[in-house]
Amino acid sequence: MFVDKVTVDVQAGDGGNGAVSFRHEKYVDKGGPDGGDGGQGGSIVVRSSRNNNTLAEFRYSKLLKAESGQAGSKRKRHGKNAKTLVVKVPIGTVVTDEKGTIMADLIDDGQEVIIAKGGNGGYGNAHFVSSTRQVPRIAEKGEPGQKLSAQFELKMIADVGLVGLPNAGKSTFLGAVSNARPEIADYPFTTLSPNLGVVDIDDNSVLIADIPGLIEGASQGKGLGDEFLRHVERTAVLIHLIDAYNEKVDLAYKTIIDELAAYEVDLSRKPQIIAITKIEGLDDEIINAKIAEINKICPKTTLVTAISSQSGVGVKELLRKVAVLVTKNRQKIEEIEMTETVPVLTLEDTSDSWQVEKTKKGYVVSGEKIERFASRTDFENPHGVERLRDIMRKMGIMHDLERKGIDAGDDIIFKDHGSIEY
């Protein structure tokens, strides 16, 4: 089954907890702290693979979860790091988060991107030894791994896209010029998923995608058109096929162009060649009249030709012109990419910043750095809580709480991580 859009829950592994431990050996009096650090939680990586061509495996497996790191132990033993979970997806897969932000755009075979980072392991008490703290009873909890809902969307990468109304002859054309074997029948909507075929043209080869037939309203989802149009986005050139037996070839042309233009990305501006198909058995006068009808409404720079996929008439000439157009357009894109200057943005480091908000439940403290410390604090361990208080004093948070009127017994809340009393 071809599936090209899925939503999955992604959960990286938590870091392992640090250990509180002291040496207990024969003939060693008052052994020092030897609690080891926790292991790193497993991250989740997406990797593009030429051996995958659908997202079907994620249709019923909605959770991607990496293992957590192991806890540290005595004798300063570091907890085992969890393995990275590698998820293979087809080339052309785009991964976005809940806000629609693109996290990965995988266009090359073997490309990898981390979409969820595993939590860092917590420090064991051996880490906290100092000249003033000889017997630390503090150990950190491991950080939680990143969690999110991600959308995987496959946008086929092809040089050429075949577009046209249902039964325009797209599958027949692809089967005639390539090694692809799409289902072909004399009724609309035979093709229910995009097909790919490699076409050799003289010394060149191009990858052609057969996009399922579009109908009026496709850009708004009618006939699943919006689901299929995404596969046109990455193509360099379009071959627009129109059935010669359609009584209104001009209307057939305009229907497809309007849908391409109405899509979220204007696809009607892509270079294209228009081909009147199924001309076997028709005389030249009828064929030329059909071409003239299209020429009246299409841009003057657009080539309009006529072909027969069954007999091969005009096919090789069409493919040669397509190859030239693909090469020209790809070079143009590369030149634009080389000449474009990317502005360098200097972002202010806000990791140390924090905010205190007074609420009915207490005083909510937020901020990247302080929340990370809170996530690593064992709120059941008074020594760990006291360390968190010390950190808040050094960062100036306690002073701000006092300025805002905090009283003894009021709660200091760290969102999802826990709370302490002032």
Short mmCIF file of C-alpha atoms in Angstrom, two decimals:
data_model
loop_
_atom_site.label_atom_id
_atom_site.label_comp_id
_atom_site.label_asym_id
_atom_site.label_seq_id
_atom_site.Cartn_x
_atom_site.Cartn_y
_atom_site.Cartn_z
CA MET A 1 0.00 0.00 0.00
CA PHE A 2 1.32 3.45 -0.93
CA VAL A 3 1.11 5.88 2.02
CA ASP A 4 2.67 9.31 1.69
CA LYS A 5 1.54 11.20 4.81
CA VAL A 6 1.48 10.03 8.43
CA THR A 7 1.57 11.51 11.93
CA VAL A 8 3.59 9.74 14.62
CA ASP A 9 4.45 10.36 18.26
CA VAL A 10 8.19 10.65 18.81
CA GLN A 11 9.72 10.03 22.23
CA ALA A 12 13.46 10.08 22.80
CA GLY A 13 14.91 8.19 25.75
CA ASP A 14 15.37 9.72 29.20
CA GLY A 15 18.83 10.07 30.67
CA GLY A 16 19.78 7.64 33.43
CA ASN A 17 19.85 8.82 37.04
CA GLY A 18 23.11 9.51 38.80
CA ALA A 19 23.95 7.37 41.84
CA VAL A 20 24.57 8.27 45.48
CA SER A 21 27.19 5.86 46.74
CA PHE A 22 30.19 5.74 49.10
CA ARG A 23 33.12 3.39 49.09
CA HIS A 24 32.75 0.50 51.51
CA GLU A 25 35.96 -1.48 51.41
CA LYS A 26 37.82 -3.45 54.03
CA TYR A 27 40.57 -1.46 55.75
CA VAL A 28 39.31 1.78 54.13
CA ASP A 29 37.87 4.10 56.75
CA LYS A 30 35.32 6.67 55.68
CA GLY A 31 35.42 5.87 51.98
CA GLY A 32 34.65 8.79 49.70
CA PRO A 33 31.71 9.22 47.33
CA ASP A 34 31.84 6.98 44.26
CA GLY A 35 28.39 7.31 42.68
CA GLY A 36 28.60 7.18 38.87
CA ASP A 37 26.79 9.30 36.27
CA GLY A 38 23.71 8.12 34.40
CA GLY A 39 23.84 7.14 30.75
CA GLN A 40 22.63 9.21 27.80
CA GLY A 41 19.09 8.58 26.60
CA GLY A 42 18.65 7.36 23.03
CA SER A 43 18.00 9.97 20.35
CA ILE A 44 15.72 9.41 17.35
CA VAL A 45 17.20 9.87 13.89
CA VAL A 46 15.45 9.77 10.51
CA ARG A 47 17.54 8.40 7.65
CA SER A 48 16.55 8.48 3.99
CA SER A 49 16.92 5.21 2.10
CA ARG A 50 16.57 4.39 -1.57
CA ASN A 51 15.19 1.01 -0.52
CA ASN A 52 12.06 2.59 0.99
CA ASN A 53 9.33 4.01 -1.23
CA THR A 54 6.34 4.41 1.10
CA LEU A 55 5.48 5.44 4.65
CA ALA A 56 3.06 2.52 5.05
CA GLU A 57 4.96 0.97 7.97
CA PHE A 58 4.06 3.98 10.11
CA ARG A 59 0.36 3.74 9.39
CA TYR A 60 -0.31 1.38 12.29
CA SER A 61 2.85 2.01 14.30
CA LYS A 62 2.21 5.48 15.66
CA LEU A 63 4.90 5.60 18.36
CA LEU A 64 8.65 5.89 17.85
CA LYS A 65 10.31 5.44 21.22
CA ALA A 66 14.00 5.22 22.04
CA GLU A 67 15.37 3.48 25.12
CA SER A 68 16.43 5.36 28.24
CA GLY A 69 19.99 5.48 29.54
CA GLN A 70 20.90 3.25 32.47
CA ALA A 71 21.47 4.61 35.96
CA GLY A 72 24.96 5.12 37.32
CA SER A 73 26.23 2.81 40.03
CA LYS A 74 28.91 2.49 42.69
CA ARG A 75 32.64 2.65 41.99
CA LYS A 76 31.98 5.54 39.62
CA ARG A 77 30.47 3.26 37.04
CA HIS A 78 28.84 5.22 34.27
CA GLY A 79 25.40 4.05 33.24
CA LYS A 80 25.20 2.55 29.76
CA ASN A 81 24.19 4.97 27.03
CA ALA A 82 21.06 3.97 25.12
CA LYS A 83 21.26 3.22 21.41
CA THR A 84 20.11 5.77 18.88
CA LEU A 85 16.85 4.74 17.21
CA VAL A 86 17.33 5.06 13.45
CA VAL A 87 14.11 5.33 11.44
CA LYS A 88 14.39 4.70 7.69
CA VAL A 89 12.12 6.69 5.39
CA PRO A 90 11.93 7.19 1.61
CA ILE A 91 14.06 9.82 -0.11
CA GLY A 92 11.95 12.96 -0.42
CA THR A 93 10.43 12.74 3.07
CA VAL A 94 9.80 16.00 4.91
CA VAL A 95 9.44 15.92 8.71
CA THR A 96 7.57 18.73 10.48
CA ASP A 97 6.66 19.33 14.12
CA GLU A 98 3.31 20.32 15.63
CA LYS A 99 3.79 23.95 14.60
CA GLY A 100 4.56 23.03 11.00
CA THR A 101 8.26 23.85 11.36
CA ILE A 102 10.41 21.74 9.03
CA MET A 103 12.77 19.57 11.07
CA ALA A 104 14.18 17.49 8.23
CA ASP A 105 14.02 17.56 4.43
CA LEU A 106 15.68 14.36 3.22
CA ILE A 107 16.62 14.64 -0.45
CA ASP A 108 19.76 12.45 -0.62
CA ASP A 109 20.21 8.74 0.03
CA GLY A 110 21.64 8.10 3.51
CA GLN A 111 20.94 11.62 4.80
CA GLU A 112 20.36 11.70 8.57
CA VAL A 113 18.74 14.24 10.89
CA ILE A 114 18.09 14.05 14.65
CA ILE A 115 14.42 14.86 15.27
CA ALA A 116 14.34 14.11 19.01
CA LYS A 117 17.36 14.30 21.30
CA GLY A 118 17.83 11.89 24.17
CA GLY A 119 18.13 13.30 27.69
CA ASN A 120 21.51 13.75 29.32
CA GLY A 121 22.35 11.44 32.17
CA GLY A 122 22.34 12.86 35.71
CA TYR A 123 25.56 13.35 37.66
CA GLY A 124 26.36 10.94 40.47
CA ASN A 125 27.55 12.20 43.86
CA ALA A 126 31.21 11.63 42.94
CA HIS A 127 30.80 14.59 40.59
CA PHE A 128 30.00 17.00 43.45
CA VAL A 129 33.09 16.51 45.61
CA SER A 130 34.84 19.78 46.47
CA SER A 131 37.11 21.18 49.18
CA THR A 132 34.06 22.35 51.11
CA ARG A 133 31.81 19.39 50.28
CA GLN A 134 33.57 16.16 51.20
CA VAL A 135 30.48 13.99 51.66
CA PRO A 136 27.97 15.02 48.99
CA ARG A 137 24.68 13.19 49.18
CA ILE A 138 23.46 14.74 45.93
CA ALA A 139 22.77 12.94 42.67
CA GLU A 140 20.91 14.29 39.67
CA LYS A 141 18.02 12.68 37.86
CA GLY A 142 18.44 12.09 34.17
CA GLU A 143 16.93 14.68 31.84
CA PRO A 144 13.76 13.65 30.04
CA GLY A 145 14.10 12.94 26.32
CA GLN A 146 12.39 15.21 23.83
CA LYS A 147 8.79 14.35 22.96
CA LEU A 148 6.74 15.62 20.05
CA SER A 149 4.14 14.76 17.49
CA ALA A 150 5.78 14.70 14.06
CA GLN A 151 4.35 14.56 10.56
CA PHE A 152 6.14 12.55 7.87
CA GLU A 153 5.23 13.68 4.36
CA LEU A 154 6.63 12.10 1.22
CA LYS A 155 7.19 14.40 -1.73
CA MET A 156 8.59 12.40 -4.61
CA ILE A 157 11.82 13.61 -6.15
CA ALA A 158 11.54 13.34 -9.93
CA ASP A 159 12.85 15.32 -12.88
CA VAL A 160 9.53 15.24 -14.72
CA GLY A 161 5.93 15.09 -13.54
CA LEU A 162 3.10 13.81 -15.75
CA VAL A 163 -0.13 15.72 -15.18
CA GLY A 164 -3.51 15.68 -16.85
CA LEU A 165 -7.15 14.74 -16.42
CA PRO A 166 -8.03 11.12 -15.56
CA ASN A 167 -7.53 8.74 -18.49
CA ALA A 168 -5.35 11.22 -20.39
CA GLY A 169 -2.80 8.48 -21.11
CA LYS A 170 -0.20 9.20 -18.44
CA SER A 171 0.28 5.61 -17.30
CA THR A 172 0.39 4.34 -20.90
CA PHE A 173 3.06 6.93 -21.72
CA LEU A 174 5.17 6.05 -18.67
CA GLY A 175 4.89 2.33 -19.41
CA ALA A 176 5.91 2.89 -23.03
CA VAL A 177 9.04 4.96 -22.31
CA SER A 178 10.35 3.42 -19.07
CA ASN A 179 10.67 0.24 -17.05
CA ALA A 180 7.66 1.18 -14.92
CA ARG A 181 4.61 -1.08 -15.08
CA PRO A 182 1.65 0.99 -13.87
CA GLU A 183 -1.90 -0.37 -13.95
CA ILE A 184 -3.57 0.66 -17.19
CA ALA A 185 -7.26 0.48 -18.06
CA ASP A 186 -9.80 2.44 -20.09
CA TYR A 187 -11.55 4.11 -17.16
CA PRO A 188 -10.81 7.12 -14.93
CA PHE A 189 -8.71 6.92 -11.75
CA THR A 190 -6.84 3.73 -12.66
CA THR A 191 -3.77 5.19 -10.98
CA LEU A 192 -4.35 5.57 -7.25
CA SER A 193 -0.74 6.24 -6.28
CA PRO A 194 2.20 7.93 -8.03
CA ASN A 195 4.45 5.74 -10.17
CA LEU A 196 8.10 6.34 -11.01
CA GLY A 197 10.02 5.34 -14.13
CA VAL A 198 13.57 5.94 -15.37
CA VAL A 199 13.73 7.02 -19.01
CA ASP A 200 16.96 6.84 -21.04
CA ILE A 201 17.22 9.56 -23.69
CA ASP A 202 20.36 9.37 -25.85
CA ASP A 203 23.18 9.95 -23.31
CA ASN A 204 20.85 11.24 -20.60
CA SER A 205 18.34 9.67 -18.23
CA VAL A 206 15.48 11.34 -16.38
CA LEU A 207 13.17 10.18 -13.63
CA ILE A 208 9.48 10.61 -14.49
CA ALA A 209 6.61 10.54 -11.99
CA ASP A 210 3.09 9.63 -13.08
CA ILE A 211 0.82 11.79 -10.90
CA PRO A 212 -2.73 10.37 -10.53
CA GLY A 213 -5.35 12.13 -12.62
CA LEU A 214 -6.42 15.55 -11.42
CA ILE A 215 -9.95 16.92 -11.63
CA GLU A 216 -11.55 20.29 -11.05
CA GLY A 217 -11.29 21.09 -7.34
CA ALA A 218 -8.20 18.91 -6.85
CA SER A 219 -6.29 21.69 -5.07
CA GLN A 220 -9.04 21.75 -2.41
CA GLY A 221 -8.93 17.99 -1.98
CA LYS A 222 -11.55 16.79 -4.46
CA GLY A 223 -10.61 13.38 -5.78
CA LEU A 224 -7.57 13.35 -3.43
CA GLY A 225 -5.95 15.88 -5.74
CA ASP A 226 -4.28 17.86 -2.97
CA GLU A 227 -2.69 14.64 -1.73
CA PHE A 228 -1.15 14.00 -5.15
CA LEU A 229 -0.14 17.56 -6.03
CA ARG A 230 2.61 17.55 -3.39
CA HIS A 231 4.52 15.16 -5.64
CA VAL A 232 4.64 17.83 -8.35
CA GLU A 233 6.44 20.30 -6.07
CA ARG A 234 9.96 18.91 -6.54
CA THR A 235 9.79 18.21 -10.28
CA ALA A 236 11.80 20.39 -12.67
CA VAL A 237 9.48 20.03 -15.68
CA LEU A 238 5.87 19.02 -16.28
CA ILE A 239 4.50 17.07 -19.24
CA HIS A 240 0.85 18.00 -19.53
CA LEU A 241 -1.02 15.25 -21.38
CA ILE A 242 -4.40 15.92 -23.00
CA ASP A 243 -6.59 13.25 -24.62
CA ALA A 244 -7.05 14.00 -28.34
CA TYR A 245 -10.58 12.56 -28.12
CA ASN A 246 -11.60 15.18 -25.57
CA GLU A 247 -14.05 17.45 -27.41
CA LYS A 248 -12.84 20.52 -25.47
CA VAL A 249 -9.06 20.22 -25.22
CA ASP A 250 -8.78 23.89 -24.29
CA LEU A 251 -11.05 23.35 -21.27
CA ALA A 252 -9.07 20.25 -20.28
CA TYR A 253 -5.88 22.31 -20.38
CA LYS A 254 -7.37 25.17 -18.37
CA THR A 255 -8.79 22.83 -15.71
CA ILE A 256 -5.36 21.41 -14.89
CA ILE A 257 -3.59 24.79 -15.04
CA ASP A 258 -6.13 26.33 -12.65
CA GLU A 259 -5.64 23.50 -10.15
CA LEU A 260 -1.86 23.77 -10.35
CA ALA A 261 -2.12 27.52 -9.73
CA ALA A 262 -4.56 27.12 -6.83
CA TYR A 263 -2.31 24.74 -4.91
CA GLU A 264 -0.55 26.14 -1.81
CA VAL A 265 2.57 26.52 -3.95
CA ASP A 266 1.83 27.87 -7.44
CA LEU A 267 2.79 24.91 -9.62
CA SER A 268 1.50 26.39 -12.87
CA ARG A 269 4.73 28.38 -13.28
CA LYS A 270 6.84 25.28 -13.70
CA PRO A 271 8.26 24.75 -17.21
CA GLN A 272 6.00 22.40 -19.11
CA ILE A 273 5.41 20.76 -22.46
CA ILE A 274 1.86 20.04 -23.60
CA ALA A 275 1.30 16.79 -25.47
CA ILE A 276 -1.91 15.81 -27.26
CA THR A 277 -2.11 12.03 -26.76
CA LYS A 278 -3.76 9.05 -28.49
CA ILE A 279 -3.35 10.47 -32.00
CA GLU A 280 -3.15 7.04 -33.64
CA GLY A 281 -5.94 6.81 -36.21
CA LEU A 282 -6.50 10.58 -36.41
CA ASP A 283 -5.63 12.55 -39.54
CA ASP A 284 -3.26 15.52 -39.47
CA GLU A 285 -6.04 18.07 -39.95
CA ILE A 286 -7.76 17.06 -36.70
CA ILE A 287 -4.45 16.89 -34.81
CA ASN A 288 -3.38 20.34 -36.00
CA ALA A 289 -6.78 21.77 -35.05
CA LYS A 290 -6.38 20.41 -31.51
CA ILE A 291 -2.89 21.93 -31.24
CA ALA A 292 -4.20 25.27 -32.51
CA GLU A 293 -6.91 25.31 -29.83
CA ILE A 294 -4.29 24.89 -27.10
CA ASN A 295 -1.92 27.45 -28.63
CA LYS A 296 -4.65 30.09 -28.40
CA ILE A 297 -4.70 29.98 -24.57
CA CYS A 298 -1.30 28.71 -23.44
CA PRO A 299 1.83 30.90 -23.05
CA LYS A 300 3.71 31.50 -26.31
CA THR A 301 6.85 29.98 -24.83
CA THR A 302 5.13 26.65 -24.12
CA LEU A 303 5.71 23.87 -26.62
CA VAL A 304 2.58 22.05 -27.81
CA THR A 305 3.07 18.75 -29.62
CA ALA A 306 1.21 15.52 -30.40
CA ILE A 307 2.19 11.91 -29.61
CA SER A 308 1.02 8.32 -29.70
CA SER A 309 2.32 6.15 -26.88
CA GLN A 310 0.94 3.09 -28.66
CA SER A 311 2.75 3.60 -31.99
CA GLY A 312 5.62 5.75 -30.70
CA VAL A 313 4.86 8.67 -33.02
CA GLY A 314 6.43 11.87 -31.64
CA VAL A 315 7.52 10.21 -28.38
CA LYS A 316 11.30 10.25 -28.91
CA GLU A 317 11.22 13.85 -30.12
CA LEU A 318 9.19 14.82 -27.03
CA LEU A 319 11.63 13.08 -24.68
CA ARG A 320 14.64 14.84 -26.23
CA LYS A 321 13.01 18.22 -25.72
CA VAL A 322 12.12 17.25 -22.16
CA ALA A 323 15.74 16.27 -21.43
CA VAL A 324 17.00 19.65 -22.68
CA LEU A 325 14.41 21.49 -20.61
CA VAL A 326 15.24 19.48 -17.46
CA THR A 327 18.98 20.15 -17.83
CA LYS A 328 18.38 23.86 -18.45
CA ASN A 329 16.05 24.22 -15.46
CA ARG A 330 18.29 22.27 -13.07
CA GLN A 331 21.27 24.45 -14.05
CA LYS A 332 19.19 27.56 -13.47
CA ILE A 333 18.25 26.36 -9.98
CA GLU A 334 21.91 25.60 -9.16
CA GLU A 335 23.01 29.05 -10.35
CA ILE A 336 20.38 30.72 -8.17
CA GLU A 337 21.47 28.68 -5.16
CA MET A 338 25.14 29.58 -5.75
CA THR A 339 24.50 33.31 -6.14
CA GLU A 340 22.02 33.65 -3.29
CA THR A 341 23.59 35.13 -0.17
CA VAL A 342 22.26 33.79 3.06
CA PRO A 343 22.01 36.49 5.76
CA VAL A 344 23.92 35.72 8.92
CA LEU A 345 21.67 36.08 11.94
CA THR A 346 23.14 36.70 15.36
CA LEU A 347 20.78 35.29 17.95
CA GLU A 348 20.85 36.51 21.50
CA ASP A 349 21.66 33.74 23.97
CA THR A 350 18.62 33.52 26.22
CA SER A 351 19.48 30.23 27.95
CA ASP A 352 20.36 32.05 31.21
CA SER A 353 17.25 34.21 31.20
CA TRP A 354 14.34 33.41 33.50
CA GLN A 355 10.94 34.73 34.54
CA VAL A 356 8.98 34.69 37.80
CA GLU A 357 5.18 34.88 37.66
CA LYS A 358 2.93 35.15 40.70
CA THR A 359 -0.18 32.95 40.42
CA LYS A 360 -2.93 31.71 42.75
CA LYS A 361 -1.06 28.43 43.20
CA GLY A 362 2.30 30.00 43.90
CA TYR A 363 5.28 31.51 42.10
CA VAL A 364 6.03 29.95 38.73
CA VAL A 365 9.70 30.04 37.73
CA SER A 366 10.49 29.44 34.04
CA GLY A 367 13.56 29.66 31.84
CA GLU A 368 15.66 27.20 29.83
CA LYS A 369 18.60 26.88 32.22
CA ILE A 370 16.72 26.83 35.53
CA GLU A 371 14.15 24.36 34.16
CA ARG A 372 16.95 22.03 33.10
CA PHE A 373 18.32 22.11 36.64
CA ALA A 374 14.83 21.48 37.99
CA SER A 375 14.32 18.49 35.67
CA ARG A 376 17.53 16.95 37.04
CA THR A 377 16.61 17.55 40.69
CA ASP A 378 15.28 14.76 42.90
CA PHE A 379 12.65 16.68 44.86
CA GLU A 380 12.49 13.84 47.39
CA ASN A 381 16.15 14.39 48.29
CA PRO A 382 16.61 17.38 50.65
CA HIS A 383 20.25 17.70 49.59
CA GLY A 384 19.21 17.96 45.95
CA VAL A 385 16.55 20.54 46.80
CA GLU A 386 19.08 22.62 48.72
CA ARG A 387 21.40 22.57 45.71
CA LEU A 388 18.55 23.86 43.56
CA ARG A 389 18.03 26.68 46.07
CA ASP A 390 21.73 27.56 45.84
CA ILE A 391 21.52 27.71 42.05
CA MET A 392 18.49 29.99 42.28
CA ARG A 393 20.36 32.30 44.66
CA LYS A 394 23.34 32.54 42.30
CA MET A 395 21.06 33.30 39.35
CA GLY A 396 19.21 36.03 41.29
CA ILE A 397 15.89 34.22 41.24
CA MET A 398 15.55 34.17 45.03
CA HIS A 399 16.09 37.90 45.19
CA ASP A 400 13.35 38.47 42.64
CA LEU A 401 10.98 36.17 44.54
CA GLU A 402 11.58 38.19 47.70
CA ARG A 403 11.05 41.42 45.79
CA LYS A 404 7.69 40.08 44.57
CA GLY A 405 6.62 39.40 48.17
CA ILE A 406 7.07 35.66 48.61
CA ASP A 407 6.39 34.40 52.17
CA ALA A 408 7.58 31.35 54.07
CA GLY A 409 5.57 28.31 53.02
CA ASP A 410 4.67 29.67 49.57
CA ASP A 411 5.24 27.25 46.68
CA ILE A 412 7.92 27.79 44.05
CA ILE A 413 6.68 25.92 40.95
CA PHE A 414 8.79 24.66 38.05
CA LYS A 415 6.03 23.85 35.57
CA ASP A 416 6.15 20.12 34.79
CA HIS A 417 9.14 19.35 36.97
CA GLY A 418 7.90 19.81 40.53
CA SER A 419 7.76 22.43 43.30
CA ILE A 420 9.47 23.40 46.56
CA GLU A 421 8.49 25.54 49.53
CA TYR A 422 10.14 28.86 50.11
#
